[in-house]
CSV table of C-alpha atoms in Angstrom, one decimal:
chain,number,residue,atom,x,y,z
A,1,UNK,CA,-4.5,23.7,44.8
A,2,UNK,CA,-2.6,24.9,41.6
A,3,UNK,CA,-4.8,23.5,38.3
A,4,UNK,CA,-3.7,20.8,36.8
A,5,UNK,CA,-2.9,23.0,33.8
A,6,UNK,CA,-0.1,24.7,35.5
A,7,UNK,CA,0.7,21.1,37.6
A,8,UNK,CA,1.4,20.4,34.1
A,9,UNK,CA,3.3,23.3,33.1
A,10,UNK,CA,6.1,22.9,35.2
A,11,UNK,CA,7.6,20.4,33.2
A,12,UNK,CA,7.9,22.7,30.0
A,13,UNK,CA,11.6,23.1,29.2
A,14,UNK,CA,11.5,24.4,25.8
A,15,UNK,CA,9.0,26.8,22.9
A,16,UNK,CA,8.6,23.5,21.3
A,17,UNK,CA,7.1,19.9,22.8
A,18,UNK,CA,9.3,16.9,22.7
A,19,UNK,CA,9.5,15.0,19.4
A,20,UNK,CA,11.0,11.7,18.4
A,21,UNK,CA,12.9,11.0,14.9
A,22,UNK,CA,15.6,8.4,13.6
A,23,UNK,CA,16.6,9.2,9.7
A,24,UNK,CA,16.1,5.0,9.7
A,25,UNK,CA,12.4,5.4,9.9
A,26,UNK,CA,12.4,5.1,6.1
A,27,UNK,CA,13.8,2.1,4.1
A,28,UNK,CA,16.2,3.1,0.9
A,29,UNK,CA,15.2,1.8,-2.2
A,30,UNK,CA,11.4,1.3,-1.4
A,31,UNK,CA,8.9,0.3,-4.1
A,32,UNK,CA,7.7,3.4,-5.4
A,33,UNK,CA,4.0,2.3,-6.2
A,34,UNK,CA,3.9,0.7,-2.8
A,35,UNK,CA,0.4,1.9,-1.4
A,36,UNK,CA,2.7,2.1,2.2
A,37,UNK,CA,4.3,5.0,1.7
A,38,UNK,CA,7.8,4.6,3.4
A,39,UNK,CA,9.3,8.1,3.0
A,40,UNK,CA,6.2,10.2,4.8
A,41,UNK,CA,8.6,9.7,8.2
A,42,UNK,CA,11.8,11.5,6.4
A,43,UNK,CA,8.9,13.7,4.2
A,44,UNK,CA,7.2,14.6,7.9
A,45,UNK,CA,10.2,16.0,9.5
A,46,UNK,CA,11.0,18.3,6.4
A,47,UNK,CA,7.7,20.0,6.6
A,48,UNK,CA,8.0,20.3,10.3
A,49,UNK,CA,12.3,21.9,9.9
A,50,UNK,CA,10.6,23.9,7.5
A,51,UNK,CA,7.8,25.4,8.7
A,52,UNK,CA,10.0,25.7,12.2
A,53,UNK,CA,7.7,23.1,14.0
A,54,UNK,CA,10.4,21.2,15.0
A,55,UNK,CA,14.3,22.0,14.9
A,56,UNK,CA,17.1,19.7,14.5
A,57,UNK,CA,18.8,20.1,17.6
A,58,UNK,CA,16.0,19.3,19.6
A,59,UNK,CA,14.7,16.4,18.6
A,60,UNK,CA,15.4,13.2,20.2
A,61,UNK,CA,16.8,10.0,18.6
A,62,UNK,CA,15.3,6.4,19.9
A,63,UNK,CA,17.8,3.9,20.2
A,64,UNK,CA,17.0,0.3,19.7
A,65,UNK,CA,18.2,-1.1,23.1
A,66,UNK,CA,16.0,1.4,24.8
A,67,UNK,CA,12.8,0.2,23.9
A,68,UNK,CA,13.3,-2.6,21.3
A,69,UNK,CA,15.3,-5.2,22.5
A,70,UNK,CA,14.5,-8.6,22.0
A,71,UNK,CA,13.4,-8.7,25.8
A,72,UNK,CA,11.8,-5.9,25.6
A,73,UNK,CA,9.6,-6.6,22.8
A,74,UNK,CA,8.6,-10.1,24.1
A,75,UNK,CA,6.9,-8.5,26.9
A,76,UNK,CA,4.2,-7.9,24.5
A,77,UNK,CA,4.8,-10.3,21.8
A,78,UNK,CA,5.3,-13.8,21.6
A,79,UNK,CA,8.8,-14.6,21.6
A,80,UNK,CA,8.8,-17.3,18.6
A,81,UNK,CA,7.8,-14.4,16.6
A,82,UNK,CA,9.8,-11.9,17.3
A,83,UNK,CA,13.0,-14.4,16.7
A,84,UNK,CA,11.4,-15.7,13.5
A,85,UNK,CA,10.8,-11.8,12.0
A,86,UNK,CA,14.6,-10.6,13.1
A,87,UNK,CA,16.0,-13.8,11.3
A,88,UNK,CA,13.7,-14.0,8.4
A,89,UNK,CA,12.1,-17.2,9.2
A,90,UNK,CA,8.4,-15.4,8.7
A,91,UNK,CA,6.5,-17.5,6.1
A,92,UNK,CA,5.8,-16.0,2.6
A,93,UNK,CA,2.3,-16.3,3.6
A,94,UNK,CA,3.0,-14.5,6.9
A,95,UNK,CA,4.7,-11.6,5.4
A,96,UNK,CA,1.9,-11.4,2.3
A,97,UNK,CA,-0.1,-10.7,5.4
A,98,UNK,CA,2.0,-7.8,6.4
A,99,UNK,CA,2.6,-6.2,3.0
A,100,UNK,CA,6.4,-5.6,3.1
A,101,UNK,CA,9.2,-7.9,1.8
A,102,UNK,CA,12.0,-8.6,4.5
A,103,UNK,CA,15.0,-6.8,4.6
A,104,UNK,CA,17.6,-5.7,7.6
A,105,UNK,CA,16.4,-2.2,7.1
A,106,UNK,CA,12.7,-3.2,7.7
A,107,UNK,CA,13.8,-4.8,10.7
A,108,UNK,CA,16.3,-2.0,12.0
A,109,UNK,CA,13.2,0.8,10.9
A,110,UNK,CA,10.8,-1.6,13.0
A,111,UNK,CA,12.7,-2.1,15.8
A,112,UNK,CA,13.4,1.9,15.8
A,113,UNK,CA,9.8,3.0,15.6
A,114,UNK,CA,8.5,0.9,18.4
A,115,UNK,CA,11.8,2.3,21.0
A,116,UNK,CA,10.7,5.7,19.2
A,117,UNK,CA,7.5,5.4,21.0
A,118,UNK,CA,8.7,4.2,23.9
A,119,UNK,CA,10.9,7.0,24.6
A,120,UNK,CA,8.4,9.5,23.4
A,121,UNK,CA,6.2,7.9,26.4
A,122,UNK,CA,9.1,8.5,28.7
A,123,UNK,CA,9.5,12.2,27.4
A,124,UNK,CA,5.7,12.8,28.0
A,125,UNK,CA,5.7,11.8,31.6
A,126,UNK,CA,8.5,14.0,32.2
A,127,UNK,CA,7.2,16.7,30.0
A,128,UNK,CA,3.7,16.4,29.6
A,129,UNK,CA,3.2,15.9,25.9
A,130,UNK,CA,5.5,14.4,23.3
A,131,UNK,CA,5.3,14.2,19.7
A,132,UNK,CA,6.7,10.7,17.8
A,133,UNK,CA,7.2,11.2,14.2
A,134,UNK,CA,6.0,7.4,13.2
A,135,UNK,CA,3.9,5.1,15.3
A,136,UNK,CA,0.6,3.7,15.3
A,137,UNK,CA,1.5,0.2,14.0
A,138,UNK,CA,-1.9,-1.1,15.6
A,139,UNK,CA,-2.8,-4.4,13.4
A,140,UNK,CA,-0.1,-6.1,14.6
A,141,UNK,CA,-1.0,-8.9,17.2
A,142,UNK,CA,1.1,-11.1,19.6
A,143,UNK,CA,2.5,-13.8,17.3
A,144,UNK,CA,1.5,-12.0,13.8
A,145,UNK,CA,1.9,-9.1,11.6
A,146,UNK,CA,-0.9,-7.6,9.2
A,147,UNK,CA,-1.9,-4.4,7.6
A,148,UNK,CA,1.9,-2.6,7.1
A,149,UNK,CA,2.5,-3.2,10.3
A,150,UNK,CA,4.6,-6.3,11.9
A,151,UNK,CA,5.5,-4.7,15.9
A,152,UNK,CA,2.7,-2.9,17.8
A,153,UNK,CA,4.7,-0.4,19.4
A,154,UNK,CA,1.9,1.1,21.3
A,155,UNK,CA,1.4,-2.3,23.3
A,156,UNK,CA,5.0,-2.3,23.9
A,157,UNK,CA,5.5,0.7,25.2
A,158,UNK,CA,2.1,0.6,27.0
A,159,UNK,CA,3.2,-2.8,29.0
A,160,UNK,CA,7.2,-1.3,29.5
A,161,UNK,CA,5.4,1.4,31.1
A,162,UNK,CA,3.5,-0.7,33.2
A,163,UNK,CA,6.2,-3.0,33.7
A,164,UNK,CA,9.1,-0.2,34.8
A,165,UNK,CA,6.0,1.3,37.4
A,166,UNK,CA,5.9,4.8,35.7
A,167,UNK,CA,2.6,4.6,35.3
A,168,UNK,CA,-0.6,2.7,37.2
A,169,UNK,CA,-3.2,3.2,34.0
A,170,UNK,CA,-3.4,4.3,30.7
A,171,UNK,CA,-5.6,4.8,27.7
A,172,UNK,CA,-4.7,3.9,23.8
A,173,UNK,CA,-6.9,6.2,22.0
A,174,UNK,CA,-7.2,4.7,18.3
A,175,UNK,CA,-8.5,7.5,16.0
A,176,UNK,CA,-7.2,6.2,12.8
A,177,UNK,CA,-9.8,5.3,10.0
A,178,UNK,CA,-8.8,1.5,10.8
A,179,UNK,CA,-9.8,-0.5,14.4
A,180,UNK,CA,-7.0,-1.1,16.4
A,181,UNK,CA,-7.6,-4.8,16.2
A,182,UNK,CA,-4.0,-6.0,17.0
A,183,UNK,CA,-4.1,-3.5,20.3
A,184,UNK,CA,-7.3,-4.7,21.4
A,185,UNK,CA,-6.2,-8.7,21.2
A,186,UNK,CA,-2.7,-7.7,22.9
A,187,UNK,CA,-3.9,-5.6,25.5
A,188,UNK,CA,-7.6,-7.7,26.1
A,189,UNK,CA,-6.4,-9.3,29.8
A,190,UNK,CA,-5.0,-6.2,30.9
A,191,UNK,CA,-7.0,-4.7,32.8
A,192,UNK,CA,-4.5,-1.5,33.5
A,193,UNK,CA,-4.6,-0.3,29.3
A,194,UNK,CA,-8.1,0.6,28.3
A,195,UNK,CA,-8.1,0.4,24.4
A,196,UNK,CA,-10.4,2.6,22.6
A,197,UNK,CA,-11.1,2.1,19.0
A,198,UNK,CA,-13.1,5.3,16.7
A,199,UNK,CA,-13.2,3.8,13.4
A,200,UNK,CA,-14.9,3.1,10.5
A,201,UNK,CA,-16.7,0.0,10.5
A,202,UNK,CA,-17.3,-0.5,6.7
A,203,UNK,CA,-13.3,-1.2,6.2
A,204,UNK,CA,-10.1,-3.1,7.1
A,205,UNK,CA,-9.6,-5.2,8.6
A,206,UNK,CA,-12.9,-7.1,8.1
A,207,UNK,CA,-12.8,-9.3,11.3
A,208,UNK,CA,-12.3,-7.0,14.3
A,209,UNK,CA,-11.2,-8.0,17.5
A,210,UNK,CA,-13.2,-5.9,20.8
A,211,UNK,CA,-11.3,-3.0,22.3
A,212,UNK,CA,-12.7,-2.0,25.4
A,213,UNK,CA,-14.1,0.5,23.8
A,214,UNK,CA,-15.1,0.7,20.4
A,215,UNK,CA,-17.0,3.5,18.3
A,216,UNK,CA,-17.5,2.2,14.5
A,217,UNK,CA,-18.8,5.1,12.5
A,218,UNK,CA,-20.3,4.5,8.8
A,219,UNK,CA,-18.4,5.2,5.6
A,220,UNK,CA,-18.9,8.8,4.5
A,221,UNK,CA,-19.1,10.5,8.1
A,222,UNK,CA,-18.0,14.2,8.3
A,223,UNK,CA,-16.5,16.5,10.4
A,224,UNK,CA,-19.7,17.5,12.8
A,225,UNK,CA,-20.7,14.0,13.0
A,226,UNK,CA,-16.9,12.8,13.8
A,227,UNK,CA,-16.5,16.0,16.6
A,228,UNK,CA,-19.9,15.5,18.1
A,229,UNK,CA,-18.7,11.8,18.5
A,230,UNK,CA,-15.3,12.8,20.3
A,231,UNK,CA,-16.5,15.3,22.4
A,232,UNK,CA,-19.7,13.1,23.8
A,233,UNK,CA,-16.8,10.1,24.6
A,234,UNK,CA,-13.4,11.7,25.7
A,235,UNK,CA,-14.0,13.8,28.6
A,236,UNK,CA,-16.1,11.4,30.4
A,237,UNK,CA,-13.2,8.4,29.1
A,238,UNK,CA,-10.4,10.2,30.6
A,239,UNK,CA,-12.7,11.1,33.9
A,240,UNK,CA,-13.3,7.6,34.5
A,241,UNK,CA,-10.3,5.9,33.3
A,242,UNK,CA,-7.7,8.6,34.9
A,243,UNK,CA,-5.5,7.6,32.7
A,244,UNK,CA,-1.2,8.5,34.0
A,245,UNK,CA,-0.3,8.5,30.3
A,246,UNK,CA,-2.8,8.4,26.9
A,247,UNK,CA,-1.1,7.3,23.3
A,248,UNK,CA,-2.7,8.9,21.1
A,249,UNK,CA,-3.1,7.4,17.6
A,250,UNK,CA,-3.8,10.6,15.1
A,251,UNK,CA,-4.3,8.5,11.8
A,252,UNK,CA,-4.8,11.3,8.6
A,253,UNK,CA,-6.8,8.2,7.0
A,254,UNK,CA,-9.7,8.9,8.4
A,255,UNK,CA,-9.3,12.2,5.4
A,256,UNK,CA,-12.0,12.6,2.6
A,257,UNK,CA,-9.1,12.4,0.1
A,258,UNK,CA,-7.5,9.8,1.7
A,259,UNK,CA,-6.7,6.3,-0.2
A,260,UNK,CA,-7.5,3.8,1.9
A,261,UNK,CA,-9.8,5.4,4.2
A,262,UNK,CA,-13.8,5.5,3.7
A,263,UNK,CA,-14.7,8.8,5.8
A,264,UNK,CA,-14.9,12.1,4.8
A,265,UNK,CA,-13.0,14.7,7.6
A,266,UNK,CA,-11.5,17.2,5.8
A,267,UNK,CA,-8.2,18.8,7.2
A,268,UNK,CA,-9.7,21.1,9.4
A,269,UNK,CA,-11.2,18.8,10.6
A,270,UNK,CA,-8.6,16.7,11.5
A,271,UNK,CA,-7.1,19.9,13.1
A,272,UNK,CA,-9.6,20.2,15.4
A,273,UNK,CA,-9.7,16.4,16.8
A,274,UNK,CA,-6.3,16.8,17.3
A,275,UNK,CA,-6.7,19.8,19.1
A,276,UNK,CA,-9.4,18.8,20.6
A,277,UNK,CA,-7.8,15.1,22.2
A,278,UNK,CA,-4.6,17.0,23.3
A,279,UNK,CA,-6.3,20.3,25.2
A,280,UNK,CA,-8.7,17.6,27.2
A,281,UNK,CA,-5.6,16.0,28.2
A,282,UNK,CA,-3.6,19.1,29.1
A,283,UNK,CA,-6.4,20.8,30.6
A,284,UNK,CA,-6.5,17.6,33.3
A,285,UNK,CA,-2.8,17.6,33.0
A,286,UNK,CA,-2.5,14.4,32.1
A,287,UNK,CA,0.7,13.7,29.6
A,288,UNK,CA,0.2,12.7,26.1
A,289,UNK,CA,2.1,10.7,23.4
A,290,UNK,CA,0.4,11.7,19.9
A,291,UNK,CA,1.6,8.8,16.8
A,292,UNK,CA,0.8,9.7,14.0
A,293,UNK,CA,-0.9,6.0,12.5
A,294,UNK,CA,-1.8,5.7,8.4
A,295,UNK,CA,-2.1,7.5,5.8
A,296,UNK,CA,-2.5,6.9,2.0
A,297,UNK,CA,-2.0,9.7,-0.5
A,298,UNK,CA,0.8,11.2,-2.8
A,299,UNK,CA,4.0,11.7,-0.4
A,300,UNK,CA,3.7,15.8,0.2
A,301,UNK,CA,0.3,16.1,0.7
A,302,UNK,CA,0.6,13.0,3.4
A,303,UNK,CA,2.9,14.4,4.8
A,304,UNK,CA,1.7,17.6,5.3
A,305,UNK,CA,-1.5,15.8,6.8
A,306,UNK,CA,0.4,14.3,9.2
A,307,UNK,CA,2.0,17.4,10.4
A,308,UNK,CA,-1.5,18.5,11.5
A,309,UNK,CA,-1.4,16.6,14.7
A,310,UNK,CA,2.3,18.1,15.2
A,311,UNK,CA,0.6,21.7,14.5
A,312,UNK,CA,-2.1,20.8,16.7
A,313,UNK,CA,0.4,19.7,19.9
A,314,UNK,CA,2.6,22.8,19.3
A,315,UNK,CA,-0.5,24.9,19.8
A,316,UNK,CA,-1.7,23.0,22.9
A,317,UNK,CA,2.1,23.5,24.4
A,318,UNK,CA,1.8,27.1,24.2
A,319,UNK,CA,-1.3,27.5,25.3
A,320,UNK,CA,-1.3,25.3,28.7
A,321,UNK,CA,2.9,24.4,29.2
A,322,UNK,CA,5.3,27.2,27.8
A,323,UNK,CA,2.5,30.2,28.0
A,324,UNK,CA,2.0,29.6,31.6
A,325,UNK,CA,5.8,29.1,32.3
A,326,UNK,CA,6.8,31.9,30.0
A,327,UNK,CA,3.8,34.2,30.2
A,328,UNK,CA,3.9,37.6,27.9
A,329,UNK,CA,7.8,36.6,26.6
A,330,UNK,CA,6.6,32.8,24.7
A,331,UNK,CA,7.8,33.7,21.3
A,332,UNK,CA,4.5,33.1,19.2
A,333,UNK,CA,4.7,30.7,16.1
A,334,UNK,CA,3.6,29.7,13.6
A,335,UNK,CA,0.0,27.9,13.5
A,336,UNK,CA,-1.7,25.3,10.7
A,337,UNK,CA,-3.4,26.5,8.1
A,338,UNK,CA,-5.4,24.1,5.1
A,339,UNK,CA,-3.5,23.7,2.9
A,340,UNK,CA,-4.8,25.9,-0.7
């Protein structure tokens, strides 16, 4: 029997792995002391043109219908909701919860991020890995929105999954610095997504919900502490579970010089629980989506933190899916670096 590995590798079409962008990601005119910041999706993908981890003409562009119609999204959500957040009927009280002021873009950049991770889902399970360029909107909760995020896109695309018989089981893996409360309520009677939560537990939000699994870590934990956490957890998770498709939340806010967050990884850090998530999933060829979750910190700097998790997948593509296919002719690339 071939290894999974190369089981895997067949599916590799291309030097780079699948990623997901729509230039509606981020709203025009945005507050710009708004701790959200809404132009790391446009920043992201000009580090990643630049530094040649992603090219133009390969990137994929979600469309609404696919993945975010009002149908769609009330498989997950309650459908009261959703109609009150497209037509603006949310309360002021209800949107002080989520932290943005309505607008048609917010709705149109909403709608587009969740069908961005639903197609990125669909690109991994023909591919093997896929990379979304937004993502991670894990507060939200069936009938409400909190924390910057209104949609959960990851229980949407989880349940179309499901729903469209792709897959049979999968695993949210929540690594940002913040529980993936809205996830675990969502997802709680369905016993075919196993939600697991690594977070810190001295931080938002302050009531969590239960994922099926959760890890709360205490403020200040480092790097070694962090890896020696993963690496005890994930192989035997994704031996038990047997997941068909992980979604991979690769929150930067878990950074020491991040805003918001409370623990200390630094960015190699981060590098190497990236690296680490997506080689135990290729290496057991099972496909990954990675999202790349919060992040609070001047807009260059974030967004060259959340090309880490892009650097990380690029590397893991070479090394298990276009190496095998291509062997001694895969053009080499280049590879993440701190930054100075």
């Amino acid at each position: 029997m071939a290894p999974q590995s190369a089981r895997l590798s067949t599916r590799a079409r291309s030097e780079l792995p699948p990623c997901v962008y729509h230039r509606d990601y981020s709203v025009p005119d945005w507050p710009p002391n708004h701790r959200f910041v809404m132009s790391k999706f446009r920043d992201l993908r000009h580090v990643l043109q630049e530094q040649h981890v992603l090219e133009a003409d390969e990137e994929h562009v979600p469309e609404m219908d696919r993945g975010a119609s009002e149908f769609e999204l009330c498989l997950a959500h309650d459908q009261e909701y959703v109609r009150r957040f497209l037509q603006n009927e949310l309360t002021a009280e209800e949107m002080r919860a989520i932290g943005f002021t309505w607008s048609e873009a917010l709705v149109r950049r909403t709608r587009l991020e969740v069908a961005g991770t639903v197609l990125a889902s669909r690109l991994a399970l023909h591919h093997g890995m896929a990379c979304h360029l937004a993502g991670g909107t894990h507060h939200a909760s069936a009938g409400a929105g909190a924390g910057f995020t209104i949609l959960n896109d990851m229980a949407v695309a989880a349940i179309l999954m499901l729903e469209e018989l792709l897959v049979s089981r999968m695993l949210i893996l929540d690594l940002d610095v913040h529980q993936g409360d809205g996830s675990a309520r969502m997802l709680k009677d369905n016993p075919r997504v196993f939600t697991c939560s690594v977070h810190c537990a001295d931080n938002y939000p302050l009531r969590k919900a239960t994922s099926d699994l959760d890890i709360p870590l205490p403020a200040g934990t480092r790097d070694a502490e962090y890896m020696d956490c993963i690496q005890r957890y994930l192989p035997d998770l994704l031996g038990s579970i047997k997941p068909d498709l992980v979604l991979y939340d690769a929150g930067v806010d878990v950074c020491e010089h991040d805003r918001l967050g409370k623990l200390k990884l630094t960015e190699q850090g981060i590098y190497e629980r990236d690296a680490f998530v997506l080689s135990a999933c290729a290496q057991r060829g099972i496909p990954v989506v990675t999202v790349i979750g919060g992040g609070y910190d001047e807009r260059w700097a974030l967004a060259r933190r959340h090309a880490i998790v892009h650097y990380a997948a690029l590397d893991m593509w070479q090394k298990y899916i276009h190496k095998e296919r291509n062997g001694a002719h895969a053009k080499p690339r280049l590879t993440w670096k701190p930054m100075s």
